Short mmCIF file of C-alpha atoms and ligand atoms in Angstrom, two decimals:
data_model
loop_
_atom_site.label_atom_id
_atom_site.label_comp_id
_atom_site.label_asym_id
_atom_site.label_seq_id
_atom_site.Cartn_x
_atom_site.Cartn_y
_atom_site.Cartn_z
CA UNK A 6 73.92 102.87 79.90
CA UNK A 7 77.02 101.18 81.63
CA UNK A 8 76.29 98.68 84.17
CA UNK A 9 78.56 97.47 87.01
CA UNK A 10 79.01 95.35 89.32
CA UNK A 11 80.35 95.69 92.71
CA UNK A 12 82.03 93.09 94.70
CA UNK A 13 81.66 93.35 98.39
CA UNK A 14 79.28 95.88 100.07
CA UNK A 15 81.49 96.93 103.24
CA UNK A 16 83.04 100.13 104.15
CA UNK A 17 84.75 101.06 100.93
CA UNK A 18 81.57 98.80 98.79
CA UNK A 19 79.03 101.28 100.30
CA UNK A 20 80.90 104.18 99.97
CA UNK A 21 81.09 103.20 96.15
CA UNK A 22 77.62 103.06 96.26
CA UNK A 23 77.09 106.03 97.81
CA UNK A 24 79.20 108.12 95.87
CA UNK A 25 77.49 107.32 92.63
CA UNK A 26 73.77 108.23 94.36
CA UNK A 27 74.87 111.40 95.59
CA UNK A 28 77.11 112.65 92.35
CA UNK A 29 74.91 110.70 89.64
CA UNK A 30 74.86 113.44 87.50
CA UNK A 31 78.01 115.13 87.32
CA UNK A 32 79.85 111.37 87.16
CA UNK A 33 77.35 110.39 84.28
CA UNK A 34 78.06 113.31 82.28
CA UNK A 35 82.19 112.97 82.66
CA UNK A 36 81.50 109.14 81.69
CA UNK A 37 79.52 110.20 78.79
CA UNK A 38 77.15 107.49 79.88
CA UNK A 39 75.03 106.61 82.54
CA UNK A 40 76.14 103.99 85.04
CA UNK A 41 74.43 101.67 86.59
CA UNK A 42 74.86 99.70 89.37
CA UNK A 43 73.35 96.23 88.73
CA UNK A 44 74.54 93.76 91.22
CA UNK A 45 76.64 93.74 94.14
CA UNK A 46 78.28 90.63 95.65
CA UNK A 47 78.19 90.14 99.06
CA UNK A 48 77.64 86.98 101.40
CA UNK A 49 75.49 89.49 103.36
CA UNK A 50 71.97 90.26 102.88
CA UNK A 51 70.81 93.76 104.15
CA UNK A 52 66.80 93.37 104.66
CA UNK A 53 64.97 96.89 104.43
CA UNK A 54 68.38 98.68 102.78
CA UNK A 55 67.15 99.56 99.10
CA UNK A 56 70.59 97.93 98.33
CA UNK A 57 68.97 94.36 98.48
CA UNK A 58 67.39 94.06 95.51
CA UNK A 59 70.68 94.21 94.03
CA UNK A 60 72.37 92.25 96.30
CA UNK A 61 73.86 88.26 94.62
CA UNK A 62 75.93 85.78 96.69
CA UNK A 63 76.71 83.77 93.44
CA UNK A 64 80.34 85.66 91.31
CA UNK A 65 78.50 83.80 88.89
CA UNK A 66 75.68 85.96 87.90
CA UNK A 67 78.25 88.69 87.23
CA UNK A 68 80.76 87.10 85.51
CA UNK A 69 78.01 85.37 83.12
CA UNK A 70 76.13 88.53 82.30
CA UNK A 71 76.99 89.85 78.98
CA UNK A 72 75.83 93.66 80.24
CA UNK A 73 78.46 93.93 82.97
CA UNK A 74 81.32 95.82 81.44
CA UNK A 75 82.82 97.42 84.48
CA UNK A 76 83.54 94.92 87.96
CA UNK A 77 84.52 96.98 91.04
CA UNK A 78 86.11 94.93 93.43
CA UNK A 79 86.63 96.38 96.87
CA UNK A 80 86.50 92.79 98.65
CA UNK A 81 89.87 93.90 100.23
CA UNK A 82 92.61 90.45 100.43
CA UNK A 83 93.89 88.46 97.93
CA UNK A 84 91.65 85.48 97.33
CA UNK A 85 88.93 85.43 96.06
CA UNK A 86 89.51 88.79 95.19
CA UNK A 87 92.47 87.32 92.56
CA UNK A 88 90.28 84.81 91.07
CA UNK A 89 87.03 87.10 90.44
CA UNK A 90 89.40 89.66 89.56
CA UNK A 91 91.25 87.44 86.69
CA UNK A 92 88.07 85.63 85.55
CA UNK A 93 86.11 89.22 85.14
CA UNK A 94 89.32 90.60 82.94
CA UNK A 95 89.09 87.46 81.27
CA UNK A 96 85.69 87.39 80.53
CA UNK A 97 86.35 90.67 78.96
CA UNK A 98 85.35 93.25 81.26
CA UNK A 99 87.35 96.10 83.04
CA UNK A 100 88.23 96.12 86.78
CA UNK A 101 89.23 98.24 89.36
CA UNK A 102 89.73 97.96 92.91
CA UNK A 103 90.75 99.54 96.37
CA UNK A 104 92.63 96.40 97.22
CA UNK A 105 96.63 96.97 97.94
CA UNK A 106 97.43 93.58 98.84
CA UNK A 107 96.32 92.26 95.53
CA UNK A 108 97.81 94.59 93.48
CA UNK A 109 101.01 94.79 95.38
CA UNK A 110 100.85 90.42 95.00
CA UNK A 111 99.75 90.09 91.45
CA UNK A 112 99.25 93.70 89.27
CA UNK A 113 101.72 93.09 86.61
CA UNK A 114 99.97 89.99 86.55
CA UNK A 115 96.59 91.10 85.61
CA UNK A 116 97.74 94.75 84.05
CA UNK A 117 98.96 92.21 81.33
CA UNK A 118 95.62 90.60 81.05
CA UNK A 119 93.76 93.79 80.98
CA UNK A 120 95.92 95.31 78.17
CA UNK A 121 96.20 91.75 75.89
CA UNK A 122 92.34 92.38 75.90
CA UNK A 123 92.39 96.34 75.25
CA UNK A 124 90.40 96.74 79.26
CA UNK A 125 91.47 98.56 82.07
CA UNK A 126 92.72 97.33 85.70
CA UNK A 127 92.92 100.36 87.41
CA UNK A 128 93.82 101.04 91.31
CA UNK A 129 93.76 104.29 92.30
CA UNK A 130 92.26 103.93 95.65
CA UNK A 131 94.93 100.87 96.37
CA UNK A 132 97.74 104.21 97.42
CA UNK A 133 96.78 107.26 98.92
CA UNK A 134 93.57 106.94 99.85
CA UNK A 135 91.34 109.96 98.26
CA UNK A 136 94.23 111.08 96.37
CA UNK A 137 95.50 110.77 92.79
CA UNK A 138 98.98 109.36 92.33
CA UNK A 139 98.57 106.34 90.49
CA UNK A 140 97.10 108.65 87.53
CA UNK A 141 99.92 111.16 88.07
CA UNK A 142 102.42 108.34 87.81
CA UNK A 143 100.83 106.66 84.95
CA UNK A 144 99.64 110.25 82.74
CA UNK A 145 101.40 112.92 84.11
CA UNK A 146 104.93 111.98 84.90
CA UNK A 147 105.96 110.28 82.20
CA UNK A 148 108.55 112.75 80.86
CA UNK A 149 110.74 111.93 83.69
CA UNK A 150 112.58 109.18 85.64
CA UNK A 151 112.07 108.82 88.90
CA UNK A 152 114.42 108.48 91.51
CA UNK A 153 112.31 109.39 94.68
CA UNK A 154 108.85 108.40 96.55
CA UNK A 155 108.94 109.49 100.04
CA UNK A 156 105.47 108.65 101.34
CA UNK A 157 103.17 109.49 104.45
CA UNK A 158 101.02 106.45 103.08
CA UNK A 159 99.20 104.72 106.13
CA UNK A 160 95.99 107.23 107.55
CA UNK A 161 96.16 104.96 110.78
CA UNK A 162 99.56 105.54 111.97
CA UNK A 163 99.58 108.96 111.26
CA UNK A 164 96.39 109.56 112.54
CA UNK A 165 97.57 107.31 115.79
CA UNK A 166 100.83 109.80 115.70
CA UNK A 167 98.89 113.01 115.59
CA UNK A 168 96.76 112.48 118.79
CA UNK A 169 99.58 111.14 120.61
CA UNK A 170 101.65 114.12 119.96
CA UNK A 171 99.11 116.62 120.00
CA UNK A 172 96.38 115.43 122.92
CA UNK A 173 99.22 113.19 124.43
CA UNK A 174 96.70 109.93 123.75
CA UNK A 175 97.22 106.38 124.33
CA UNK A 176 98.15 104.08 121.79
CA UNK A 177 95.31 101.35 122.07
CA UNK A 178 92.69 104.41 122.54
CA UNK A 179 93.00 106.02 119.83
CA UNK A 180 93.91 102.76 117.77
CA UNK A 181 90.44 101.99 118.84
CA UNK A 182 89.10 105.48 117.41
CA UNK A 183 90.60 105.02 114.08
CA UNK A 184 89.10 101.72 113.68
CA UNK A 185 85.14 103.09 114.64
CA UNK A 186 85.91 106.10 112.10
CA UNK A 187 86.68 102.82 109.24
CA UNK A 188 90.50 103.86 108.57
CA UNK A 189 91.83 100.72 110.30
CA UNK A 190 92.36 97.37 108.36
CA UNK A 191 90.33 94.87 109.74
CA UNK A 192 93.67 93.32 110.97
CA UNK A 193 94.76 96.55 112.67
CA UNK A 194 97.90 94.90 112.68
CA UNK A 195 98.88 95.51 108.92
CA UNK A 196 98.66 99.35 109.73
CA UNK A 197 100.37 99.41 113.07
CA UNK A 198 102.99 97.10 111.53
CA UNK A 199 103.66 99.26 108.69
CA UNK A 200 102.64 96.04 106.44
CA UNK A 201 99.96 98.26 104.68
CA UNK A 202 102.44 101.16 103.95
CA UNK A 203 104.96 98.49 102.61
CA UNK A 204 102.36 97.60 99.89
CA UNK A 205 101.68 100.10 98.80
CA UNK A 206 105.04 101.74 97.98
CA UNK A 207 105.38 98.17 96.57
CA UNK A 208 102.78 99.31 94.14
CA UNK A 209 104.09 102.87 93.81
CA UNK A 210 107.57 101.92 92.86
CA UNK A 211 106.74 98.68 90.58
CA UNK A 212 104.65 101.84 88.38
CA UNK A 213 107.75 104.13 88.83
CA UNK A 214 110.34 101.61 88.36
CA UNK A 215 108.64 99.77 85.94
CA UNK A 216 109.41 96.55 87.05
CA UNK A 217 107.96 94.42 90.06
CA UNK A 218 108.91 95.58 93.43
CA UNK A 219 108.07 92.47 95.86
CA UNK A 220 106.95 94.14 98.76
CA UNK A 221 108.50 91.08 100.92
CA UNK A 222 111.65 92.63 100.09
CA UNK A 223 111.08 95.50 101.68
CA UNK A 224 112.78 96.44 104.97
CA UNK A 225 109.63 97.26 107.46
CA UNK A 226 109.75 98.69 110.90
CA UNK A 227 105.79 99.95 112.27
CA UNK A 228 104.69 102.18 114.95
CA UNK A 229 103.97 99.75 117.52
CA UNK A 230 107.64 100.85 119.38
CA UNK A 231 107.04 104.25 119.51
CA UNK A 232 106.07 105.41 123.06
CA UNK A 233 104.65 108.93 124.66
CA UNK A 234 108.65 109.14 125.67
CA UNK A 235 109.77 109.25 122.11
CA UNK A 236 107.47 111.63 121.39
CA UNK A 237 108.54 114.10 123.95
CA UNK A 238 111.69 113.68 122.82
CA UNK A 239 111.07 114.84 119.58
CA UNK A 240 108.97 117.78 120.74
CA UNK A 241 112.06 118.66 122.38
CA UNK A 242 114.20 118.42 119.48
CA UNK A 243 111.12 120.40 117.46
CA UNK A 244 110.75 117.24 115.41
CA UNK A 245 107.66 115.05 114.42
CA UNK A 246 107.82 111.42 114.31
CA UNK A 247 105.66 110.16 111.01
CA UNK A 248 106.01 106.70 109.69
CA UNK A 249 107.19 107.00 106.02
CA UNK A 250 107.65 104.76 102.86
CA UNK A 251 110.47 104.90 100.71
CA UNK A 252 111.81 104.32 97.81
CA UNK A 253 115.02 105.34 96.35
CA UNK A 254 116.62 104.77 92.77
CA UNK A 255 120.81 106.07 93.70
CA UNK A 256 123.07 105.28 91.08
CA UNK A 257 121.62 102.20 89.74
CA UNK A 258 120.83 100.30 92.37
CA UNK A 259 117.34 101.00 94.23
CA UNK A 260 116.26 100.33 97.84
CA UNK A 261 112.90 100.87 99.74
CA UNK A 262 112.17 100.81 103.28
CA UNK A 263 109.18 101.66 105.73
CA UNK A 264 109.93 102.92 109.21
CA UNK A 265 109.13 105.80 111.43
CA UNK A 266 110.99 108.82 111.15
CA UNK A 267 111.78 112.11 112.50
CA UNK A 268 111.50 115.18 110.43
CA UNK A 269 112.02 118.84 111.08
CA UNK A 270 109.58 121.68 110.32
CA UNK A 271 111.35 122.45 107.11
CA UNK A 272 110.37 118.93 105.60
CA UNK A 273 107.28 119.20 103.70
CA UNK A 274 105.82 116.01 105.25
CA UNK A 275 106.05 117.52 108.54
CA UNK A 276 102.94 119.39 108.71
CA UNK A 277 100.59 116.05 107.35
CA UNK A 278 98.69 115.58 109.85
CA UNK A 279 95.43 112.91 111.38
CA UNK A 280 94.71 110.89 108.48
CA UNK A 281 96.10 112.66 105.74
CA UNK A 282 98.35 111.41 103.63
CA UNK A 283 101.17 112.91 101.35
CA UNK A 284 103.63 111.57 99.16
CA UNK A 285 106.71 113.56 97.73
CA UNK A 286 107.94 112.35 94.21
CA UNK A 287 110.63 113.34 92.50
CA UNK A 288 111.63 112.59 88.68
CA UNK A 289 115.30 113.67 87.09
CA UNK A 290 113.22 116.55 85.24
CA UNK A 291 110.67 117.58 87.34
CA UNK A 292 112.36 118.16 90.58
CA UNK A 293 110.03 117.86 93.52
CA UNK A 294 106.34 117.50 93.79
CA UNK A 295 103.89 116.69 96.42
CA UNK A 296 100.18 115.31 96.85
CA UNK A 297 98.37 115.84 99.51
CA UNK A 298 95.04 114.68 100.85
CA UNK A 299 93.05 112.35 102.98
CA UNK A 300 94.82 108.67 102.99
CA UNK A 301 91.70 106.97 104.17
CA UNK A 302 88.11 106.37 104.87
CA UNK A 303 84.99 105.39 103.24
CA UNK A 304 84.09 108.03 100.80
CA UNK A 305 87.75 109.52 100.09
CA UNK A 306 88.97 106.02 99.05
CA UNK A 307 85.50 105.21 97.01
CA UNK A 308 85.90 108.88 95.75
CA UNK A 309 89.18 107.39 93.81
CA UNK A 310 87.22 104.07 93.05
CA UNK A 311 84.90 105.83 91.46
CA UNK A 312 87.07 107.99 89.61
CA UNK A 313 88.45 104.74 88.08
CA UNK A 314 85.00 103.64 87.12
CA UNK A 315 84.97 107.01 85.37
CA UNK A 316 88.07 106.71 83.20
CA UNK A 317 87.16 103.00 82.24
CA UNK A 318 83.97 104.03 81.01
CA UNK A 319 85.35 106.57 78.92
CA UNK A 320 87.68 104.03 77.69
CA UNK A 321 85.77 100.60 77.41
CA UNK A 322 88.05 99.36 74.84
CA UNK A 323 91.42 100.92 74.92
CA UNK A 324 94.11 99.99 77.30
CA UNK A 325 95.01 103.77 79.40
CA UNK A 326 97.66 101.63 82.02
CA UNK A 327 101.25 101.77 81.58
CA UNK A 328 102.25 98.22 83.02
CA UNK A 329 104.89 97.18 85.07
CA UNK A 330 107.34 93.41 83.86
CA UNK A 331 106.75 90.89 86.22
CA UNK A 332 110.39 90.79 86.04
CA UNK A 333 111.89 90.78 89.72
CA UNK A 334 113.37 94.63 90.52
CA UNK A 335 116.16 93.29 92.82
CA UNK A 336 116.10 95.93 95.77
CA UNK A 337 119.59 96.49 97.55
CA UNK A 338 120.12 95.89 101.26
CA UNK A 339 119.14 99.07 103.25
CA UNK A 340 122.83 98.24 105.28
CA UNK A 341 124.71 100.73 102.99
CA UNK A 342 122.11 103.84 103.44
CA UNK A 343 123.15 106.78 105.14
CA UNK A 344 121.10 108.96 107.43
CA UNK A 345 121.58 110.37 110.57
CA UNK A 346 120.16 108.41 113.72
CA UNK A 347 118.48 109.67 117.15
CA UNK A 348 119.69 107.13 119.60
CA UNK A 349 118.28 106.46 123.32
CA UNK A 350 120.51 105.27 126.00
CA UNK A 351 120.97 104.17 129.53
CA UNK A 352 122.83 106.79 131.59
CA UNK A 353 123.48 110.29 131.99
CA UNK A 354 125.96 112.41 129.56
CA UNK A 355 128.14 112.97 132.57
CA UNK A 356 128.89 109.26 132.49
CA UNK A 357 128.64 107.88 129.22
CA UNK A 358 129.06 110.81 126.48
CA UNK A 359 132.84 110.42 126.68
CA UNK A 360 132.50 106.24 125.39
CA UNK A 361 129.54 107.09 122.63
CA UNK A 362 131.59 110.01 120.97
CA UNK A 363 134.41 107.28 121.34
CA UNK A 364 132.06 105.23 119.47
CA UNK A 365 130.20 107.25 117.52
CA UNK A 366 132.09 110.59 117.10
CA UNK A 367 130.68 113.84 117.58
CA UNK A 368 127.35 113.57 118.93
CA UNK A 369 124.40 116.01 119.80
CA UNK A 370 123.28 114.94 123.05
CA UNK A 371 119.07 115.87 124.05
CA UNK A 372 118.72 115.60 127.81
CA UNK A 373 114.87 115.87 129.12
CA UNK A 374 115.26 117.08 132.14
CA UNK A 375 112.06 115.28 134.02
CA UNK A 376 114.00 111.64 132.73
CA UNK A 377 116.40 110.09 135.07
CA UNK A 378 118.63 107.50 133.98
CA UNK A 379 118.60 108.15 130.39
CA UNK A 380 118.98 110.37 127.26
CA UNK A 381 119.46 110.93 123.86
CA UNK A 382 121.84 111.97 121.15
CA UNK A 383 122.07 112.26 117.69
CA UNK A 384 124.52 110.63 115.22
CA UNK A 385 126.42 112.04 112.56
CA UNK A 386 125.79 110.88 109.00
CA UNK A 387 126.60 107.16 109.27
CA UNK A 388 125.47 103.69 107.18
CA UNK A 389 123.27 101.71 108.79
CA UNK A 390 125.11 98.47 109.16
CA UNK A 391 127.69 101.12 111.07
CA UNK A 392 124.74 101.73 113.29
CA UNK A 393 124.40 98.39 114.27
CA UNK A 394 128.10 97.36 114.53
CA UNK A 395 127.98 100.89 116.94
CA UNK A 396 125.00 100.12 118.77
CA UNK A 397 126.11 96.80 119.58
CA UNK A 398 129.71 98.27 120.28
CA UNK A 399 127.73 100.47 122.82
CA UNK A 400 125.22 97.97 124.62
CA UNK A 401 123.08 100.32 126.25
CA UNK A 402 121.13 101.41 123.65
CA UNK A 403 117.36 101.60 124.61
CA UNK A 404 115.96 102.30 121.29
CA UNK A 405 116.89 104.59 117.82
CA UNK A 406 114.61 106.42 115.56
CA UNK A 407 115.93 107.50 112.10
CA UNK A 408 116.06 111.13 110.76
CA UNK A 409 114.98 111.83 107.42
CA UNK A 410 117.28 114.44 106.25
CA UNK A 411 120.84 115.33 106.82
CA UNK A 412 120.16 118.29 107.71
CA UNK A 413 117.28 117.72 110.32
N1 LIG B 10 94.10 101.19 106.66
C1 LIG B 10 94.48 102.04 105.57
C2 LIG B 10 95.07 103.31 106.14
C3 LIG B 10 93.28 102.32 104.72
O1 LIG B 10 94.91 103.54 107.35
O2 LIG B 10 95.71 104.06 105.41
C4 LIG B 10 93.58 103.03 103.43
O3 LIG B 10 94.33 102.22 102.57
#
């Protein structure tokens, strides 16, 4: 028998829990050994739950007990999380967690503790929710380099995006929604901001890259701009507006960014929709490939917990993570990446199309007819510091969304 611990018995902590009642069998027989959950760390008590008899408030117990070989740590932040996290490896037992800031702050970090000691520190559920990409990139992939990670990577936002564009909902409303369903952050703000996203395709491109990507480096840009208008804008221009993470390896320089984005229906990330995420990867061999599934929630994201509780018991003493250096990837400034841009100005093309194209060349205006005293166009291929130097050239500019694809 393997016993575990868990550390912290909220949304993603219960789901762990609950995931391991309801599959026992079928998980105990790919582990080759039963597991047991033992303890579980909360401040909390939970009178008349069954969980309460293994409920501790004291790391202590855990870390001391010679039978604990796997720690779970779905705490969520980065202390204490980094200090029960570092003490458990040290102490000689595997860990894996759900939590993207810690990983994102401090994974090549502890990956180097884990493997010094031949233990695991595994993170599947800190990307993607439900879906496996951090085993992909670390088992699957590793005939190629790769130069691309285009990710849908936030449930929130897109789920926020969806309703607006389908059911025409308000922002806070269905923010609200998203939160009772348990896809929110507690700080709704690190969705909405595109913080989350940013750390995790911190964490996807440090694995990728093999070095670390600070995620502070990373040029962010959230949701909390986009209004109904944008969207009917892009209905009108049979476009979706999805909040994506990048990363990009061109030439030999790399750059990330997180912003919204419009896509067309031929872009495979235009039909993710509600809380799904999907994240595009492609490697030098390979070409493209995609994975697809739900980004958030209790029991997808304790699904891919649990799936790392799995693999460590199979392999209690035998590193199976690649590792990224701690050694700093410098990213480049986003200021010399080219895309096309949907810009919305003050106006009417009758009076001001003649000064943008004098500006900005040949544009494709996109007139909504039941708007007065604005519209929109679209930019040729241009760099986004000759964006700015444009847009400030231009002075009525009442906001720009980028497009993904030169083609779009
Ligand atoms: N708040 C996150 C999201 C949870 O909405 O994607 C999953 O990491």
């Amino acid at each position: 028998m393997i016993q575990i611990a868990v550390l912290g018995y909220g949304t993603v902590g219960s789901g762990v829990v609950e995931v391991i009642n309801t599959n026992h069998s079928s998980i105990n027989k790919k582990a080759g050994e039963e597991i047991n959950i033992k303890y579980v760390l909360d401040l909390r008590d939970f009178p008349g739950d069954p969980i309460q008899e293994k409920i501790v408030h004291d790391f202590n117990i855990i870390l001391n007990d010679p039978e604990i070989k796997i720690v779970v740590e779905v705490m969520g932040g980065v202390e204490p999380a980094y200090t029960f996290t570092k003490q458990a490896l040290l102490a000689g037992k595997s860990v894996c967690t759900s939590n993207k800031e810690l990983v994102a702050r401090h994974g090549a970090e502890l990956l180097e503790i884990a493997r010094e000691r031949n233990l695991n520190y595994l993170f599947e559920a800190s990307c993607g929710g439900g879906i496996p990409i951090i085993r992909p990139l670390n088992s699957s992939l590793t005939a190629d380099e790769i130069d691309e990670i285009t990710g849908i990577l936030n449930g929130t936002t897109n789920y926020i995006l969806t309703e607006m564009e389908q059911k025409g909902s308000d922002f806070a409303e269905v923010l609200k929604k998203a939160q009772e369903l348990g896809y929110a952050e507690r700080n709704p703000e690190a969705d909405v901001e595109g913080y989350d996203a940013c750390r995790k395709i911190a964490i996807l491109s440090s694995l990728a890259f093999g070095r670390q990507v600070d995620f502070e480096d990373i040029y962010t840009e959230g949701i909390s701009k986009i209004t109904a208008t944008d969207i009917k804008y892009a209905k009108a221009m049979d476009k979706s507006i999805k909040l994506l993470a990048v990363s990009r390896k061109v030439g030999e320089s790399f750059y990330a960014m997180v912003s919204p984005v419009l896509l067309g229906p031929s872009d495979p990330l235009y039909s993710v929709n509600g809380v799904f995420n999907a994240i595009f990867v492609h490697g030098n061999v390979l070409g493209d490939a995609m994975f697809y599934g739900s980004g958030a929630g209790k029991l997808p994201t304790a699904s891919a917990v649990v799936s790392d509780v799995v693999d460590e018991a199979r392999h209690l003493h035998r590193s199976v993570m690649s590792f990224w250096s701690s050694q700093k990837l410098q990213l480049t400034d986003i200021s010399n990446s080219q895309r096309r841009f949907f810009v919305r100005v003050k106006g009417t093309p009758e009076q001001s199309l003649a000064n943008i194209e004098e500006i900005f060349g040949t544009v494709q205006p996109v007139v909504l007819p039941e708007l007065e005293g604005e519209f929109g166009f679209i930019t040729e291929v241009i760099s986004e510091a000759e964006y700015k130097a444009k847009a400030e050239r231009l002075g009525s500019v009442i906001s720009m969304i980028r497009l993904r694809r030169e083609d779009d």
